[in-house]
CSV table of C-alpha atoms and ligand atoms in Angstrom, one decimal:
chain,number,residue,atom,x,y,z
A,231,UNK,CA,5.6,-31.6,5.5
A,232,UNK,CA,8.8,-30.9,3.8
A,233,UNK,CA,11.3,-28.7,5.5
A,234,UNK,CA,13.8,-27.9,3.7
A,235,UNK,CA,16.8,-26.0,4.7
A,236,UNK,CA,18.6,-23.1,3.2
A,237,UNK,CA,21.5,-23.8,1.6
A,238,UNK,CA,22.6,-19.7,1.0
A,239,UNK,CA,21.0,-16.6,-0.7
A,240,UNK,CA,22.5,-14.8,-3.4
A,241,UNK,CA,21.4,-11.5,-4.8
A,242,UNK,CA,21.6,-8.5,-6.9
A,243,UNK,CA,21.0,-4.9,-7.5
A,244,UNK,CA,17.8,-4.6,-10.2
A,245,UNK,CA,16.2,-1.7,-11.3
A,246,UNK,CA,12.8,-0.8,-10.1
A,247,UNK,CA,9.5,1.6,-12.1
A,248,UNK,CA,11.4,4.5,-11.7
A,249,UNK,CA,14.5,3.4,-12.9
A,250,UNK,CA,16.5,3.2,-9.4
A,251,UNK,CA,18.5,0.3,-7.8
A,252,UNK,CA,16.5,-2.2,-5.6
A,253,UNK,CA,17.4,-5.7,-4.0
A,254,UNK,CA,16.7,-8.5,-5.6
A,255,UNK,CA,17.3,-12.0,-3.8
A,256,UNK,CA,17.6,-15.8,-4.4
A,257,UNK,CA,16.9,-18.4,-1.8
A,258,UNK,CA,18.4,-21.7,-2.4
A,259,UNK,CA,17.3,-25.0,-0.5
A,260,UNK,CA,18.7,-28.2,0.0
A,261,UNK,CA,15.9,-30.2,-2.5
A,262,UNK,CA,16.5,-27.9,-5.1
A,263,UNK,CA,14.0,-25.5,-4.8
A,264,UNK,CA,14.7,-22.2,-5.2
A,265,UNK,CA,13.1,-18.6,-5.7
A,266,UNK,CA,13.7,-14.9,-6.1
A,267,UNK,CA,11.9,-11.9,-4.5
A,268,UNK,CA,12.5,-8.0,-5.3
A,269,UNK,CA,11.7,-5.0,-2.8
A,270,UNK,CA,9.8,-1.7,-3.4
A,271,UNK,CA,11.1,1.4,-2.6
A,272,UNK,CA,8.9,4.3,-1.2
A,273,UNK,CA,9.2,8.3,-2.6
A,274,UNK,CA,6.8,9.8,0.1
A,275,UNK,CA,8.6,7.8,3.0
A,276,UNK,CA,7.4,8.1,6.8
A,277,UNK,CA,9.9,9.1,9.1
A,278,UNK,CA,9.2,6.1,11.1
A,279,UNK,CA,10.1,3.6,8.2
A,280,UNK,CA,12.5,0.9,8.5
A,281,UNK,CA,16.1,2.3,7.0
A,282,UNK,CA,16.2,1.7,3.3
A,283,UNK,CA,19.6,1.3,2.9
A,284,UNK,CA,21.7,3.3,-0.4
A,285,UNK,CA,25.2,3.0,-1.0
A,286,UNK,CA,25.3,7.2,-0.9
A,287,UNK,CA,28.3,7.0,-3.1
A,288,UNK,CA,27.9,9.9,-5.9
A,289,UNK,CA,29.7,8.1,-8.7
A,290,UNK,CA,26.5,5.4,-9.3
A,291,UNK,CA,22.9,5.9,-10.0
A,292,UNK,CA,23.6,9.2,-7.6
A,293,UNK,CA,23.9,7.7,-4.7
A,294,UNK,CA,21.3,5.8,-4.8
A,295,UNK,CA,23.0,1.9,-5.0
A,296,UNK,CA,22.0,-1.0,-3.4
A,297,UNK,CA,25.0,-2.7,-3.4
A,298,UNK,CA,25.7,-2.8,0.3
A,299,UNK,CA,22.6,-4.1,1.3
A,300,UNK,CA,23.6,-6.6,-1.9
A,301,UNK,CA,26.7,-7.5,-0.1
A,302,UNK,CA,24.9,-8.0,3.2
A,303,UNK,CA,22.8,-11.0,1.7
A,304,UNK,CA,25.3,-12.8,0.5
A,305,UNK,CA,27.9,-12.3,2.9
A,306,UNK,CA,26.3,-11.4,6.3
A,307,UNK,CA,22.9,-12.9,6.0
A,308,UNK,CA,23.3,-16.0,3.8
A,309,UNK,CA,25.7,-17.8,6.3
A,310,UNK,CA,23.8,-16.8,9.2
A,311,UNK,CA,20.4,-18.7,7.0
A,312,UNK,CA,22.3,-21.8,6.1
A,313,UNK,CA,20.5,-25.0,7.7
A,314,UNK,CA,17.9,-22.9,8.8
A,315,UNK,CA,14.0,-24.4,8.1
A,316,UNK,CA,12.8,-22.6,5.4
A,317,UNK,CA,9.3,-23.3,6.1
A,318,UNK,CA,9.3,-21.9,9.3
A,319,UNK,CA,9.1,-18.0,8.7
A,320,UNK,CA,9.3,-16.9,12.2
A,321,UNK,CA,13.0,-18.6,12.7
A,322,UNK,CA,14.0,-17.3,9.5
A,323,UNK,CA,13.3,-13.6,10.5
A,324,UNK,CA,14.2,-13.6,13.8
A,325,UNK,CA,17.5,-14.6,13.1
A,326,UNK,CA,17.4,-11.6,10.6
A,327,UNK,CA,16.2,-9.2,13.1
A,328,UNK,CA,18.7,-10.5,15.7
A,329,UNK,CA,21.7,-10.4,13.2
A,330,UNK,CA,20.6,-6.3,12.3
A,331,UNK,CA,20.0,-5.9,16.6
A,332,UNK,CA,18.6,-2.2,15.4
A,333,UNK,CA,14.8,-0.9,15.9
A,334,UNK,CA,14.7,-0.4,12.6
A,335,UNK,CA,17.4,-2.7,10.3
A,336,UNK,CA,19.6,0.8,10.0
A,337,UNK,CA,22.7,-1.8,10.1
A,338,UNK,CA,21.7,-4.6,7.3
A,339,UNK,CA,18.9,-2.4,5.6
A,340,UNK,CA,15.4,-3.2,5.3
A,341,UNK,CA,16.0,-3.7,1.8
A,342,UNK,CA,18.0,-6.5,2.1
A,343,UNK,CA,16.4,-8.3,5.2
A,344,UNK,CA,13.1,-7.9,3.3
A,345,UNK,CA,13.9,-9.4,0.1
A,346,UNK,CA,15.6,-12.2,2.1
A,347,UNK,CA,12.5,-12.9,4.1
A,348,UNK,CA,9.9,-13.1,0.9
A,349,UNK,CA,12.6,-15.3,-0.7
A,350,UNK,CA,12.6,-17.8,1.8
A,351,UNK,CA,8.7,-17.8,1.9
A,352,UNK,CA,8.4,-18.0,-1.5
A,353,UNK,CA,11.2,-21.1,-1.9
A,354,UNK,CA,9.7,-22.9,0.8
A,355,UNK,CA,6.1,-22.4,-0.8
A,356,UNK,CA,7.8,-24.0,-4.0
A,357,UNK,CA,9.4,-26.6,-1.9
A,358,UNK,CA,5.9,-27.8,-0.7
A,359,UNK,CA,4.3,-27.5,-4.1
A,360,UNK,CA,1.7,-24.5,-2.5
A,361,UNK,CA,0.9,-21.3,-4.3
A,362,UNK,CA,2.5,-18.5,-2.0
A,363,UNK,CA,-1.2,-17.4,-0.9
A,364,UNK,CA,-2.0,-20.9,0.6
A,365,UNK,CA,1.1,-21.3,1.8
A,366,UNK,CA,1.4,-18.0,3.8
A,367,UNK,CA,-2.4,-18.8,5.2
A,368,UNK,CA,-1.1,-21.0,7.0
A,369,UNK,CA,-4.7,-22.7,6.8
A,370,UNK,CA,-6.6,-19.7,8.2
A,371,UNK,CA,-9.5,-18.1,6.0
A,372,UNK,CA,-8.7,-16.1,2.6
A,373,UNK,CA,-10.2,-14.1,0.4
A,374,UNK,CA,-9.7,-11.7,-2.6
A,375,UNK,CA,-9.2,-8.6,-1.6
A,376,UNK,CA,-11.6,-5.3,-2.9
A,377,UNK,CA,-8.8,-3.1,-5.1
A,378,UNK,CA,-8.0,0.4,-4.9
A,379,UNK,CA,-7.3,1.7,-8.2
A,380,UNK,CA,-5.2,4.9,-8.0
A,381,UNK,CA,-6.4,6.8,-11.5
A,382,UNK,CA,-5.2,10.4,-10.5
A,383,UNK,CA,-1.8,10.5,-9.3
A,384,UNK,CA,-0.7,14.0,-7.4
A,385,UNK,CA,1.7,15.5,-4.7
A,386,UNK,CA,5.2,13.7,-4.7
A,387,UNK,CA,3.9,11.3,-7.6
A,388,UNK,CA,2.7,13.7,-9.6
A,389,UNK,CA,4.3,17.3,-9.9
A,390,UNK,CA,2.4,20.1,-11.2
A,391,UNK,CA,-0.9,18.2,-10.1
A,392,UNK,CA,-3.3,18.4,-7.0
A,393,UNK,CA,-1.5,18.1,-3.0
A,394,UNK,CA,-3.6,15.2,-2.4
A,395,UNK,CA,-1.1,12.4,-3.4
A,396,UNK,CA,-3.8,9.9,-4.5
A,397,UNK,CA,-7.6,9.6,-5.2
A,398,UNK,CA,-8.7,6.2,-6.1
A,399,UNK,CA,-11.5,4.1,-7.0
A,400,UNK,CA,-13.1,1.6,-5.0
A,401,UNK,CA,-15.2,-1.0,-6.6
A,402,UNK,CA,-16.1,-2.7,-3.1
A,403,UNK,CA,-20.2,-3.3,-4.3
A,404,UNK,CA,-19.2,-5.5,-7.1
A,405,UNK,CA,-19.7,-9.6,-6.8
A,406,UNK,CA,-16.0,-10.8,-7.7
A,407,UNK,CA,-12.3,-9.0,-8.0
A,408,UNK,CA,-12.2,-9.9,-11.6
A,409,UNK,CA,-15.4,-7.6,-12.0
A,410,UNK,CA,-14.0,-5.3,-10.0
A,411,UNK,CA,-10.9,-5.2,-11.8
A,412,UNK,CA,-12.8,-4.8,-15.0
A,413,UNK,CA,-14.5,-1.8,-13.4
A,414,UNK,CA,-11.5,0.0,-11.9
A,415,UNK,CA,-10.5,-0.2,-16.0
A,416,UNK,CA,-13.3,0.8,-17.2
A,417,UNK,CA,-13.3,4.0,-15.2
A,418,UNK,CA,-9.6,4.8,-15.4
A,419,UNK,CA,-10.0,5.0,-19.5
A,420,UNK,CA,-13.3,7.2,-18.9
A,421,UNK,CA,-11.5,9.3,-16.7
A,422,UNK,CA,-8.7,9.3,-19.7
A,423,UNK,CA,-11.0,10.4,-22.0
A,424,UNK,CA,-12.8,13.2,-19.6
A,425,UNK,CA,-9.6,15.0,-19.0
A,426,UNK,CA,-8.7,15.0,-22.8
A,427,UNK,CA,-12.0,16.5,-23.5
A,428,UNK,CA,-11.2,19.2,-21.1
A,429,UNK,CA,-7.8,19.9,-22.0
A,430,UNK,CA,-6.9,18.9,-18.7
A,431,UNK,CA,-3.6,16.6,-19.6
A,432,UNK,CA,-3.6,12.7,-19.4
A,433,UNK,CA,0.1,11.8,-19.0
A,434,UNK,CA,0.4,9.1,-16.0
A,435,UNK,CA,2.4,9.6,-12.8
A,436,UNK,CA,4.6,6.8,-11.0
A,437,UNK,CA,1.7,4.9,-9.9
A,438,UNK,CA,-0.1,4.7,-13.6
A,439,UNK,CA,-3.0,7.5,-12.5
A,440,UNK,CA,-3.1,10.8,-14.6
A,441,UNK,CA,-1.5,13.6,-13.6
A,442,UNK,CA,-3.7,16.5,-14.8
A,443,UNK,CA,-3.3,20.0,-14.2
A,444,UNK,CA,-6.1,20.8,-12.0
A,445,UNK,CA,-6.6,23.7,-10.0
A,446,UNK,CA,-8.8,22.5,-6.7
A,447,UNK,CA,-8.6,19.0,-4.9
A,448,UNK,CA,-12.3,19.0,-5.2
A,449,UNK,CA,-12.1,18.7,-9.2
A,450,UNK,CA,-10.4,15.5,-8.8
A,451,UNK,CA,-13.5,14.4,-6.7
A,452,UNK,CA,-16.3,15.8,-9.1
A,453,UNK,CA,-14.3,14.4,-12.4
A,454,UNK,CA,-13.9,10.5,-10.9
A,455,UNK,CA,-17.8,10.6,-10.2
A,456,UNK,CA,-18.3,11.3,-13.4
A,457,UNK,CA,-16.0,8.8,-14.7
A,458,UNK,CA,-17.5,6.5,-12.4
A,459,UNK,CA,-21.3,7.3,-13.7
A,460,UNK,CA,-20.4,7.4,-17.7
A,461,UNK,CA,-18.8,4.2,-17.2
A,462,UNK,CA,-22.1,2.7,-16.3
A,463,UNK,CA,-21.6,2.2,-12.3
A,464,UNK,CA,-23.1,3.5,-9.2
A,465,UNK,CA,-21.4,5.5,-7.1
A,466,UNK,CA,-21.5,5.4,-3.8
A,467,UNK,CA,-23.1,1.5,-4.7
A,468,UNK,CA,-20.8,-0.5,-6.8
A,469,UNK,CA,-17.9,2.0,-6.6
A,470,UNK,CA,-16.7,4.5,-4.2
A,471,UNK,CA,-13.6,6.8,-3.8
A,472,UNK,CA,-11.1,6.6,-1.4
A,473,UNK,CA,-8.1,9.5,-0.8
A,474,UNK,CA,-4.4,9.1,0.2
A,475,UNK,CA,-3.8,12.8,1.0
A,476,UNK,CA,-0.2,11.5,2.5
A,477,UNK,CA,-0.6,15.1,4.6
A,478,UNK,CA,3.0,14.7,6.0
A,479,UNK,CA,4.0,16.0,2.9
A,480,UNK,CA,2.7,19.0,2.9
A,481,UNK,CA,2.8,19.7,6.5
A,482,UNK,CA,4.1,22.7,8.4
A,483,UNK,CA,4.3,23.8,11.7
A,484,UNK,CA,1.1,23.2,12.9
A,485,UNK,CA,-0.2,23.7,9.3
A,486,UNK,CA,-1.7,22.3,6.2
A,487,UNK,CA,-0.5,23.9,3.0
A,488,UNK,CA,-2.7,22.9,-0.2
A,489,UNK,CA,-0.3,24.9,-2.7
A,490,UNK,CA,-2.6,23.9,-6.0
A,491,UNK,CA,-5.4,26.3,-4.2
A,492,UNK,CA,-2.9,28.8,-2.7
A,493,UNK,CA,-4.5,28.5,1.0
A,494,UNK,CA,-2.7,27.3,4.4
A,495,UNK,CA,-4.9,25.5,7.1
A,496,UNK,CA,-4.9,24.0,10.6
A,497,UNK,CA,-5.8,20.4,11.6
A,498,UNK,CA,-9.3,21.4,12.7
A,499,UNK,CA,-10.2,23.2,9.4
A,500,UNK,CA,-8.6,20.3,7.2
A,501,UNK,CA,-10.6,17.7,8.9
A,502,UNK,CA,-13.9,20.3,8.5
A,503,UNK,CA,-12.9,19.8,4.6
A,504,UNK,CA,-12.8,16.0,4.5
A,505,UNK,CA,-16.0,16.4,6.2
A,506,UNK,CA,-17.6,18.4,3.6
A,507,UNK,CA,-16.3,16.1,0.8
A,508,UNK,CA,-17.6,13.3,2.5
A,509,UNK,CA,-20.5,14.8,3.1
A,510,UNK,CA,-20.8,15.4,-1.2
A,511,UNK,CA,-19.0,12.4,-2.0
A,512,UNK,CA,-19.2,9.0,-2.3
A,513,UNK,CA,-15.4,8.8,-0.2
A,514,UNK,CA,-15.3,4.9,1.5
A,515,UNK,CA,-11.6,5.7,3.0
A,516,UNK,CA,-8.9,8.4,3.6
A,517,UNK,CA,-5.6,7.8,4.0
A,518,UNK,CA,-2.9,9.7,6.0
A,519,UNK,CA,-5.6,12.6,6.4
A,520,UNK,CA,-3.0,14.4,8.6
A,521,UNK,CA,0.5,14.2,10.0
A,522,UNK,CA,2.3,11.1,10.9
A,523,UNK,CA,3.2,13.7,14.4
A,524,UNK,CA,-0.5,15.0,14.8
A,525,UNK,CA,-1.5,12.5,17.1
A,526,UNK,CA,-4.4,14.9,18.5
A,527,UNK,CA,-5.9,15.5,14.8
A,528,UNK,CA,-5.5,11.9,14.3
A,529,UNK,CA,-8.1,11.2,17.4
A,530,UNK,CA,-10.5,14.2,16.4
A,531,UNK,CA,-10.4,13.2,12.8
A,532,UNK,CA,-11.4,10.0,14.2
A,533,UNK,CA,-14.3,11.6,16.4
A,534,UNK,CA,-15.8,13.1,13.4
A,535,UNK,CA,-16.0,10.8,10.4
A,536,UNK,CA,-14.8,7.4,11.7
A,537,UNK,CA,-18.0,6.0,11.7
A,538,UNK,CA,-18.7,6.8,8.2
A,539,UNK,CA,-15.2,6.6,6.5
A,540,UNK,CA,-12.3,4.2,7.0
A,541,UNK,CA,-9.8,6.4,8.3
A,542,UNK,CA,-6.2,4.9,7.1
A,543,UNK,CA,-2.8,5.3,9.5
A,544,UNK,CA,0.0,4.9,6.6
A,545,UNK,CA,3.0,7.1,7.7
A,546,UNK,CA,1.6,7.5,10.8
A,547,UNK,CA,2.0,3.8,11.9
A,548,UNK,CA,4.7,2.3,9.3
A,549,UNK,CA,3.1,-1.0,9.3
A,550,UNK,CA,5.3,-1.2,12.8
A,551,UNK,CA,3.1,-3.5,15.8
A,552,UNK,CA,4.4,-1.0,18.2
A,553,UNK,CA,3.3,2.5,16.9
A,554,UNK,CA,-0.2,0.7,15.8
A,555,UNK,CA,-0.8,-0.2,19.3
A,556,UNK,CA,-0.4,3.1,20.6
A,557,UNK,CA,-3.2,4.3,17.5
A,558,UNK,CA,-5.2,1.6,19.0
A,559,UNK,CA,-5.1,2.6,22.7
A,560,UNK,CA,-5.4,6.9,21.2
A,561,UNK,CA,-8.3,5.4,18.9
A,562,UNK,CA,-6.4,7.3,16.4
A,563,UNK,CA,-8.2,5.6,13.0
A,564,UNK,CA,-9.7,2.6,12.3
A,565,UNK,CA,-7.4,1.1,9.3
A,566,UNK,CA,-3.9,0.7,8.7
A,567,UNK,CA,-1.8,0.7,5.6
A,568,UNK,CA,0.4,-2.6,5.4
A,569,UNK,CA,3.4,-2.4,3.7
A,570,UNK,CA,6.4,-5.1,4.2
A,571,UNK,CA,9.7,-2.7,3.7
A,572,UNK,CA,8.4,-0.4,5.9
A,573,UNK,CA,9.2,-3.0,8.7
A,574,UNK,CA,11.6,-5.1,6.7
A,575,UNK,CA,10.2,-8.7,7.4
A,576,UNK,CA,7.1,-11.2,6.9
A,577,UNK,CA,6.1,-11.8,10.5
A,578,UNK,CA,6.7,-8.5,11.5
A,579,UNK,CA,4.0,-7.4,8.5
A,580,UNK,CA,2.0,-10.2,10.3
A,581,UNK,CA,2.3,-9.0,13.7
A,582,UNK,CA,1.0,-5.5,12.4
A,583,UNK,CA,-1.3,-7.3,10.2
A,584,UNK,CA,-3.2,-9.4,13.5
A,585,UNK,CA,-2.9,-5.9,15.5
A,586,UNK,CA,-5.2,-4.3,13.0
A,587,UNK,CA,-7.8,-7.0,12.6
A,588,UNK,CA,-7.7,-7.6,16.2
A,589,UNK,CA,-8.9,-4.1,16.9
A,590,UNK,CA,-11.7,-4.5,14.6
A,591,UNK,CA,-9.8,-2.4,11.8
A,592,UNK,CA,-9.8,-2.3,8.3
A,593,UNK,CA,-6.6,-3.6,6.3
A,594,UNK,CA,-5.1,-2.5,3.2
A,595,UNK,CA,-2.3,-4.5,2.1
A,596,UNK,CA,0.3,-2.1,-0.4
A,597,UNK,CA,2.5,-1.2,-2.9
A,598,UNK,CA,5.0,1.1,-3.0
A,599,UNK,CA,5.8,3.8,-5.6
A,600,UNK,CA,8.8,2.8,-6.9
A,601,UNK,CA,7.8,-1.2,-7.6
A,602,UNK,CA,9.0,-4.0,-9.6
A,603,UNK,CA,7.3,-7.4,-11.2
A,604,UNK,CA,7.8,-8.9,-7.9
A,605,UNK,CA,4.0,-10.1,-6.6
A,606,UNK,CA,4.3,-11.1,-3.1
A,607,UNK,CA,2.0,-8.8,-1.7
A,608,UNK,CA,-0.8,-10.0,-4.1
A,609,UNK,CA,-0.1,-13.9,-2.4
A,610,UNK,CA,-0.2,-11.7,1.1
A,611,UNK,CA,-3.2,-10.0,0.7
A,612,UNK,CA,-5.3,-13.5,-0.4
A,613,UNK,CA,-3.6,-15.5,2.3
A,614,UNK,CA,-3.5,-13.3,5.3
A,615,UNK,CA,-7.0,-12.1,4.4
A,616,UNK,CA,-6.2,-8.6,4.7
A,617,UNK,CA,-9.9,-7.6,3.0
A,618,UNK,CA,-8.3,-5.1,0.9
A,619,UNK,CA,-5.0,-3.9,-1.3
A,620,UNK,CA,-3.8,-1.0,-3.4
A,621,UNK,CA,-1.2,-1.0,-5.7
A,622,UNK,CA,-1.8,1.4,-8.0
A,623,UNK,CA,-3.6,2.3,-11.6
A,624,UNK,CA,-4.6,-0.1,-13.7
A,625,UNK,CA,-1.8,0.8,-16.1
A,626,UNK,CA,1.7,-0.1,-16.1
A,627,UNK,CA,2.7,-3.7,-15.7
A,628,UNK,CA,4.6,-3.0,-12.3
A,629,UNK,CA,1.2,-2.2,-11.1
A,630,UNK,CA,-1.0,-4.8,-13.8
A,631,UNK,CA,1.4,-7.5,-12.3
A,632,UNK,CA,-0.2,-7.8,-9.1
A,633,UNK,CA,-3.8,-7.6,-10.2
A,634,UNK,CA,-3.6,-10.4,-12.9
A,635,UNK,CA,-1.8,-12.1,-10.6
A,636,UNK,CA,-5.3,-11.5,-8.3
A,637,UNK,CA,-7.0,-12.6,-11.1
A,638,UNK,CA,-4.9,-16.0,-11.2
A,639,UNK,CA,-5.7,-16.5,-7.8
A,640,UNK,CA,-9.6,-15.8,-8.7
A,641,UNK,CA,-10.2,-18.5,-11.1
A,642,UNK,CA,-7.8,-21.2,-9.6
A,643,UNK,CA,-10.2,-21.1,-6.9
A,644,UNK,CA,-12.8,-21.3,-8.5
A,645,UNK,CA,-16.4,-22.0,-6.2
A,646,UNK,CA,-13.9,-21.4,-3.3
A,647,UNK,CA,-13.2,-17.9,-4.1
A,648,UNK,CA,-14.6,-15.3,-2.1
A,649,UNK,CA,-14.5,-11.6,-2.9
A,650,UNK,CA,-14.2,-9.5,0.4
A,651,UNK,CA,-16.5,-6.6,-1.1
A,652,UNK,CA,-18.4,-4.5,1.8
A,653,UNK,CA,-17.1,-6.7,4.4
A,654,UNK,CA,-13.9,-5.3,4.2
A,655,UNK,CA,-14.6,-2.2,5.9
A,656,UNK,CA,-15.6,-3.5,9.1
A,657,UNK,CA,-15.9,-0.2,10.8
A,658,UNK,CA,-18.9,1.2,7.9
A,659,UNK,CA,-22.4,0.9,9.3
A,660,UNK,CA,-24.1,1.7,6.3
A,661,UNK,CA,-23.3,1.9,2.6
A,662,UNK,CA,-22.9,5.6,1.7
A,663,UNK,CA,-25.9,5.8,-0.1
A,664,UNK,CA,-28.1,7.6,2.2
A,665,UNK,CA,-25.9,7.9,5.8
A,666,UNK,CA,-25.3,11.2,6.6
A,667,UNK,CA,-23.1,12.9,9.1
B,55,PGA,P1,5.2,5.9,-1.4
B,55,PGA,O1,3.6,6.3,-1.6
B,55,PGA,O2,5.3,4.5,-1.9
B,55,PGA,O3,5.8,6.9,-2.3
B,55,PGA,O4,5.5,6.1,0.0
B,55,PGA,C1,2.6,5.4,-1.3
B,55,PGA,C2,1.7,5.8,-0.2
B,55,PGA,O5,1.9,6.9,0.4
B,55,PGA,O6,0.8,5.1,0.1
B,56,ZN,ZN1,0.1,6.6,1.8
């Protein structure tokens, strides 16, 4: 097997979906090969996250530059890389963990030891003539993951729309992710057309879903079933719904404020609403249900509808190995959002990625809000046979970039492709259709 070394990284500050600085970088090796990754950049951030490091000086994109994680590349990490193995990831990122010497890369920035890390994957996948997703398996099974489609967009992606951040579509009961993909279309322009009809708005937030004007969380449920229905699927069968609420955000002091239906509640009666939702709707998964601090909701939320609904740690665990095991000792959930610059390296992603399935969890491999054309995480989610991924609406090529990449990956493998479907939520006993709580 070839192992080429690194001969240096350069990079560069590009502009992400929203229009802000990000890192892009260039690995070089010594046959020749070479290739370039970008990094996402988060808008509801955990306060457990990796440091995304900003230049904070006023006078450029307000603060907001990326030059010196830029300069750290090229003039901290690139030496420290040169004659490294490209091919082996693990040496790669250790030294970049050992050169930051933080908990979490507040000296280099996540941002830059990140983008560094998936360049050197993706370079050495080109040096060895693999697609990334093979290359990252590292041999182990794959799989094409089920898609969450994000179609209504609210809370910090969406002003003026409902507090919960995300609902999405789940089309985990179809035969292959190209079908699913066609689905997850399907009923984002029925949903289009539904909330035209009703005068409800149809503009798009930053991850491609509407952003309507509605004036209960529970619309958003009753309108995507519909969608789902006219579009010719069955819910609850072929398609389900799955919630990010990203609670932190609209957290309290002990309380819950849902400011679109002007009422404040505690953990107990916000977890007694997902339960009646659940109990009316066809919801596969919820995401950040509560507060990344409310470890004891966490464990009772998990008490009352984790056998029936994957139950998603996102802010709570920051893709970080160390705060996931403590969710697995609490029995906290039973799934855990994956996403690489909230840990700022590939086989730290792993780590937390092998923590989860090794607990018998579900995995959702994920965007972030702010994205670029950068794919990596569509290769991730294949290779490391995650079982699932979000990354937004279908709409918006940021977000269309990683599911016709997905869709590449499909048909290249042809009879060998395998669609996760049901078997990605390990945790569900039954399909919805029927179970009650
Ligand atoms: P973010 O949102 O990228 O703005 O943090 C995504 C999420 O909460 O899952
Ligand atoms: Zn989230």
């Amino acid at each position: 097997m070839a192992k080429a070394a690194v001969e240096k990284v350069t990079a560069r500050e590009v502009l992400d979906s929203r229009g802000n600085p990000t890192v892009e970088a260039t690995a070089h090796l010594s046959d020749g090969a070479s290739a370039w990754a970008m990094v996402p950049s988060g808008a509801s951030t955990g306060r457990y996250e990796a440091l995304e490091l900003r230049d904070g000086d006023g006078s450029r994109y307000g603060g907001k530059g990326v030059l010196k994680a830029v300069a750290n590349v090229e003039q901290v990490i690139s030496p420290a890389l040169k004659g490294v193995a490209a091919g082996v990831q693990e040496a790669v990122d250790r030294i970049l963990v050992e050169l930051d010497g933080t908990p979490n890369k507040a000296k280099l920035g996540a941002n830059a030891t990140l983008a560094v890390s998936m360049a050197a994957a993706k370079a050495a996948s080109a040096s060895q003539g693999k697609p990334l997703h093979v290359y990252m398996s590292g041999g182990g099974p794959a799989g094409l993951p089920v898609p969450m489609f994000n179609i209504l967009n609210g809370g910090r992606h969406a002003h003026n729309s409902i507090d919960i951040q995300e609902v999405m579509v789940v089309p985990a009961g179809l035969p292959s992710f190209a079908e699913a993909l066609r689905c997850g279309a399907e009923v984002y322009h029925t949903l289009g057309r539904l909330l035209r009809e009703r005068g409800l708005g149809s503009n798009v937030g930053d991850e491609g879903g509407y952003a309507a004007t509605l004036s209960a969380n529970l619309d958003a449920l009753a309108l995507i079933c519909a969608a789902i229905e006219d579009s010719g699927y069955r819910p609850g069968d072929e398609c389900f719904i799955a919630l990010d609420a990203a609670a932190s955000e609209f957290y309290d002091d002990g309380n819950y404020t849902l400011a679109c239906e002007g009422r404040t509640l505690s953990s107990d009666e916000l977890i007694d609403l997902y339960r009646s939702w659940v109990q009316e709707y066809p919801i596969i998964s919820i995401e950040d249900g509560l507060h990344e601090d409310d470890w004891a909701g966490w464990r009772e939320l998990n008490r009352v509808l984790g056998a029936r609904v994957q139950l998603v740690g996102d802010d709570l665990y920051t893709t970080n190995p160390r705060r996931i095991q403590t969710g697995v000792q609490e029995a906290a959930s039973n799934a855990v959002l994956i996403k690489p610059n909230q840990i700022g390296t590939l086989t730290e992603t792993l780590e937390a990625v092998s923590m989860t399935k090794a607990a018998g969890w579900g995995s959702v491999m994920s965007h972030r809000s702010g994205e670029t054309e950068d794919t990596t995480i569509a290769d991730l989610a294949v290779g490391w046979n995650t079982g699932q991924i979000k990354t937004g609406a279908p709409c918006r090529s940021e977000r269309l970039a990683k599911y016709n990449r997905l869709l590449k990956i499909e048909d290249e493998l042809g009879d060998e492709a395998s669609y996760a479907g049901m078997a990605a939520f390990p945790h569900i006993c039954s399909r919805m259709k029927g179970a009650s709580l």
